[in-house]
Amino acid sequence: MDNTTIERTHRDGRGSNNKSPHILVKVLSYRDKIRVMQNTKSPLKHQNCYIVDDLTRADLLEKRRWATQVKELYNNGVKLSFYAGNWRKNGQPYQFSRAVNHAESNTSAPASNVSSR
């Protein structure tokens, strides 16, 4: 990951249940972020840490809203990705067949998964 510019890093809180706190990393450009996200999956595969994208509360709820259908689609060979607030197939927003999902009624997100900025 040469030429990746990290703007800043810091710990998020104290941690809990004998777990280390999250470490937040802000990179200078979106391309650097994508490069880090793609290139660290394999090296961290057998480690006790991982990297996740920090989503807004609205994006997190939208992602969870369709989680069951996304899993079913994946099992049927359809691969979707979540980007810019939408589930996408081949870069284009995906239109789900049902307007409502079971998870939609549960709109409260656990505070541990949502960071406010």
Coordinates of N, CA and C in Angstrom, one line a residue:
M1 N 0.8 -1.2 0.0 CA 0.0 0.0 0.0 C 0.9 1.2 0.0
D2 N 1.9 1.2 -0.8 CA 2.7 2.4 -1.0 C 1.9 3.6 -1.5
N3 N 2.3 4.8 -1.1 CA 1.7 6.0 -1.5 C 0.3 6.2 -1.0
T4 N 0.0 5.5 0.1 CA -1.3 5.8 0.8 C -1.1 6.8 1.9
T5 N -1.8 7.9 1.8 CA -1.6 9.0 2.8 C -2.6 8.9 3.9
I6 N -2.2 8.7 5.1 CA -3.0 8.6 6.3 C -3.1 10.0 6.9
E7 N -4.3 10.6 7.0 CA -4.4 11.9 7.5 C -4.3 11.9 9.0
R8 N -5.0 11.0 9.7 CA -4.9 10.9 11.1 C -5.4 9.5 11.6
T9 N -5.0 9.1 12.8 CA -5.5 7.9 13.5 C -5.7 8.2 14.9
H10 N -6.6 7.5 15.6 CA -6.8 7.6 17.0 C -7.7 6.5 17.5
R11 N -7.6 6.2 18.8 CA -8.5 5.2 19.4 C -9.9 5.8 19.6
D12 N -10.9 5.0 19.6 CA -12.2 5.4 19.8 C -12.7 4.9 21.2
G13 N -12.6 5.7 22.2 CA -13.1 5.2 23.5 C -12.1 4.4 24.3
R14 N -12.6 3.6 25.2 CA -11.8 2.8 26.1 C -11.8 1.3 25.8
G15 N -12.7 0.9 25.0 CA -12.9 -0.6 24.8 C -13.8 -1.1 25.8
S16 N -14.2 -2.4 25.7 CA -15.1 -3.0 26.6 C -14.9 -4.5 26.6
N17 N -15.3 -5.1 27.7 CA -15.2 -6.6 27.8 C -13.9 -7.2 27.4
N18 N -12.8 -6.6 27.9 CA -11.4 -7.0 27.6 C -11.1 -6.9 26.2
K19 N -11.8 -6.1 25.4 CA -11.4 -5.8 24.0 C -10.8 -4.5 23.9
S20 N -9.9 -4.4 23.0 CA -9.2 -3.1 22.7 C -10.2 -2.1 22.0
P21 N -10.1 -0.8 22.2 CA -11.0 0.1 21.5 C -10.7 0.1 20.0
H22 N -11.7 0.6 19.3 CA -11.6 0.7 17.9 C -10.5 1.7 17.6
I23 N -9.8 1.5 16.4 CA -8.9 2.5 16.0 C -9.5 3.1 14.7
L24 N -9.7 4.4 14.7 CA -10.2 5.1 13.6 C -9.0 5.6 12.7
V25 N -9.1 5.4 11.4 CA -8.1 5.9 10.5 C -8.8 6.7 9.4
K26 N -8.2 7.9 9.2 CA -8.8 8.8 8.2 C -7.7 8.9 7.1
V27 N -8.0 8.5 5.9 CA -7.1 8.6 4.8 C -7.4 9.9 4.0
L28 N -6.4 10.3 3.2 CA -6.5 11.6 2.5 C -7.5 11.5 1.4
S29 N -7.5 10.4 0.6 CA -8.4 10.3 -0.5 C -9.3 9.1 -0.5
Y30 N -10.4 9.1 -1.2 CA -11.3 8.0 -1.3 C -10.6 6.8 -2.0
R31 N -9.7 7.1 -3.0 CA -9.0 6.0 -3.6 C -8.1 5.3 -2.6
D32 N -7.5 6.0 -1.7 CA -6.6 5.4 -0.7 C -7.5 4.5 0.2
K33 N -8.7 5.0 0.5 CA -9.6 4.2 1.4 C -9.9 2.8 0.7
I34 N -10.3 2.9 -0.6 CA -10.6 1.7 -1.3 C -9.5 0.8 -1.4
R35 N -8.3 1.3 -1.6 CA -7.1 0.5 -1.7 C -6.8 -0.2 -0.4
V36 N -6.9 0.5 0.7 CA -6.7 -0.1 2.0 C -7.7 -1.2 2.3
M37 N -9.0 -0.9 2.0 CA -10.1 -1.9 2.2 C -9.8 -3.2 1.4
Q38 N -9.4 -3.0 0.2 CA -9.2 -4.2 -0.7 C -7.9 -5.0 -0.3
N39 N -6.9 -4.3 0.0 CA -5.6 -4.9 0.2 C -5.4 -5.5 1.6
T40 N -6.2 -5.2 2.5 CA -6.0 -5.7 3.9 C -6.9 -6.9 4.2
K41 N -7.8 -7.3 3.3 CA -8.7 -8.5 3.6 C -7.9 -9.7 3.8
S42 N -7.0 -10.1 2.9 CA -6.2 -11.3 2.9 C -5.2 -11.3 4.1
P43 N -4.4 -10.3 4.2 CA -3.4 -10.3 5.3 C -4.0 -10.4 6.7
L44 N -5.3 -9.9 6.9 CA -5.9 -9.9 8.2 C -6.8 -11.1 8.4
K45 N -6.9 -12.0 7.4 CA -7.8 -13.1 7.5 C -7.6 -14.0 8.7
H46 N -6.4 -14.3 9.1 CA -6.2 -15.1 10.3 C -5.8 -14.4 11.5
Q47 N -6.0 -13.1 11.6 CA -5.7 -12.2 12.7 C -6.9 -12.0 13.6
N48 N -6.7 -11.5 14.7 CA -7.8 -11.1 15.6 C -8.3 -9.7 15.5
C49 N -8.3 -9.2 14.2 CA -8.7 -7.8 13.9 C -9.3 -7.8 12.5
Y50 N -10.0 -6.7 12.2 CA -10.6 -6.6 10.9 C -10.8 -5.1 10.6
I51 N -11.1 -4.8 9.4 CA -11.4 -3.4 9.0 C -12.8 -3.4 8.4
V52 N -13.5 -2.4 8.9 CA -14.9 -2.2 8.4 C -15.1 -0.7 8.0
D53 N -16.0 -0.5 7.1 CA -16.3 0.8 6.6 C -17.2 1.5 7.6
D54 N -16.9 2.7 7.9 CA -17.8 3.5 8.9 C -19.0 4.1 8.1
L55 N -20.2 3.6 8.5 CA -21.4 4.0 7.8 C -22.2 5.0 8.6
T56 N -22.9 5.8 7.9 CA -23.8 6.7 8.6 C -24.9 5.9 9.2
R57 N -25.7 6.4 10.1 CA -26.8 5.7 10.7 C -27.8 5.3 9.6
A58 N -28.1 6.3 8.7 CA -29.1 6.0 7.6 C -28.6 4.9 6.7
D59 N -27.3 4.9 6.4 CA -26.7 3.8 5.5 C -26.7 2.5 6.2
L60 N -26.4 2.5 7.5 CA -26.4 1.2 8.3 C -27.8 0.6 8.3
L61 N -28.8 1.5 8.5 CA -30.2 1.0 8.5 C -30.6 0.5 7.2
E62 N -30.2 1.2 6.1 CA -30.6 0.7 4.7 C -29.9 -0.6 4.4
K63 N -28.6 -0.7 4.9 CA -27.9 -2.0 4.6 C -28.6 -3.2 5.4
R64 N -29.0 -2.9 6.6 CA -29.6 -4.0 7.4 C -31.0 -4.3 6.8
R65 N -31.7 -3.3 6.3 CA -33.1 -3.5 5.8 C -33.2 -4.6 4.8
W66 N -32.2 -4.7 4.0 CA -32.2 -5.7 2.9 C -31.3 -6.9 3.1
A67 N -30.7 -7.1 4.3 CA -29.7 -8.1 4.6 C -30.2 -9.5 4.2
T68 N -31.5 -9.8 4.6 CA -32.0 -11.2 4.3 C -32.1 -11.4 2.8
Q69 N -32.6 -10.5 2.0 CA -32.7 -10.6 0.6 C -31.3 -10.7 -0.1
V70 N -30.4 -9.9 0.4 CA -29.0 -9.9 -0.1 C -28.4 -11.3 0.1
K71 N -28.6 -11.9 1.2 CA -28.1 -13.2 1.5 C -28.7 -14.3 0.6
E72 N -30.0 -14.2 0.4 CA -30.7 -15.1 -0.5 C -30.2 -14.9 -2.0
L73 N -30.1 -13.7 -2.4 CA -29.6 -13.4 -3.7 C -28.2 -14.0 -3.9
Y74 N -27.3 -13.8 -2.9 CA -26.0 -14.3 -3.0 C -26.0 -15.8 -3.1
N75 N -26.8 -16.5 -2.3 CA -26.9 -18.0 -2.4 C -27.4 -18.4 -3.8
N76 N -28.1 -17.5 -4.5 CA -28.5 -17.8 -5.9 C -27.6 -17.3 -6.9
G77 N -26.4 -16.9 -6.5 CA -25.4 -16.4 -7.5 C -25.4 -15.0 -7.9
V78 N -26.2 -14.2 -7.2 CA -26.3 -12.7 -7.5 C -25.4 -12.0 -6.4
K79 N -24.4 -11.3 -6.9 CA -23.5 -10.6 -5.9 C -23.8 -9.1 -5.9
L80 N -24.1 -8.6 -4.7 CA -24.4 -7.2 -4.6 C -23.3 -6.6 -3.7
S81 N -23.1 -5.3 -3.8 CA -22.3 -4.6 -2.9 C -23.0 -3.3 -2.4
F82 N -22.6 -2.9 -1.2 CA -23.3 -1.7 -0.6 C -22.3 -0.5 -0.8
Y83 N -22.8 0.5 -1.5 CA -21.9 1.7 -1.8 C -22.8 2.9 -1.9
A84 N -22.4 4.0 -1.3 CA -23.0 5.3 -1.3 C -24.5 5.2 -1.0
G85 N -24.8 4.4 0.1 CA -26.2 4.3 0.6 C -27.1 3.4 -0.2
N86 N -26.6 2.6 -1.2 CA -27.5 1.7 -2.0 C -26.8 0.4 -2.2
W87 N -27.6 -0.6 -2.2 CA -27.2 -1.9 -2.7 C -27.0 -1.8 -4.2
R88 N -25.9 -2.4 -4.7 CA -25.6 -2.2 -6.1 C -25.2 -3.5 -6.8
K89 N -25.6 -3.7 -8.0 CA -25.2 -4.8 -8.9 C -24.5 -4.2 -10.1
N90 N -23.3 -4.6 -10.3 CA -22.5 -4.1 -11.4 C -22.4 -2.5 -11.4
G91 N -22.3 -2.0 -10.2 CA -22.2 -0.5 -10.0 C -23.5 0.3 -10.1
Q92 N -24.6 -0.4 -10.5 CA -25.9 0.3 -10.6 C -26.8 0.0 -9.4
P93 N -27.6 0.9 -8.9 CA -28.5 0.6 -7.8 C -29.4 -0.6 -8.1
Y94 N -29.5 -1.5 -7.2 CA -30.3 -2.7 -7.3 C -31.8 -2.4 -6.8
Q95 N -32.8 -2.8 -7.6 CA -34.2 -2.7 -7.2 C -34.6 -4.0 -6.6
F96 N -35.0 -4.1 -5.4 CA -35.4 -5.3 -4.7 C -36.9 -5.6 -5.1
S97 N -37.2 -6.8 -5.1 CA -38.6 -7.2 -5.6 C -39.7 -6.9 -4.6
R98 N -39.3 -6.9 -3.3 CA -40.3 -6.6 -2.2 C -40.0 -5.2 -1.7
A99 N -41.0 -4.4 -1.4 CA -40.8 -3.1 -0.9 C -40.5 -3.0 0.6
V100 N -40.9 -4.1 1.3 CA -40.6 -4.1 2.8 C -39.9 -5.4 3.2
N101 N -39.0 -5.3 4.1 CA -38.3 -6.5 4.6 C -38.6 -6.6 6.1
H102 N -38.4 -7.8 6.6 CA -38.6 -8.1 8.0 C -37.8 -7.2 8.9
A103 N -36.6 -6.9 8.6 CA -35.7 -6.1 9.4 C -36.1 -4.6 9.4
E104 N -37.0 -4.2 8.5 CA -37.3 -2.8 8.4 C -38.0 -2.3 9.6
S105 N -38.8 -3.2 10.2 CA -39.6 -2.8 11.4 C -38.7 -2.5 12.6
N106 N -37.5 -3.1 12.6 CA -36.5 -2.9 13.7 C -35.6 -1.8 13.2
T107 N -35.9 -0.5 13.5 CA -35.0 0.5 12.9 C -34.0 1.1 13.9
S108 N -34.0 0.5 15.1 CA -33.0 1.0 16.1 C -31.7 0.2 15.9
A109 N -30.6 0.9 15.8 CA -29.3 0.3 15.6 C -28.6 0.3 17.0
P110 N -27.9 -0.7 17.3 CA -27.1 -0.7 18.5 C -26.1 0.4 18.5
A111 N -25.9 1.1 19.6 CA -25.0 2.2 19.7 C -23.6 1.8 19.4
S112 N -23.2 0.6 19.7 CA -21.8 0.1 19.5 C -21.5 0.1 18.0
N113 N -22.4 0.0 17.1 CA -22.2 -0.1 15.7 C -22.3 1.2 15.0
V114 N -22.7 2.2 15.7 CA -22.9 3.5 15.0 C -22.0 4.5 15.7
S115 N -21.2 5.2 14.9 CA -20.4 6.3 15.5 C -20.9 7.6 15.0
S116 N -20.9 8.6 15.9 CA -21.4 9.9 15.5 C -20.2 10.8 15.2
R117 N -20.3 11.5 14.1 CA -19.2 12.4 13.7 C -19.8 13.7 13.3

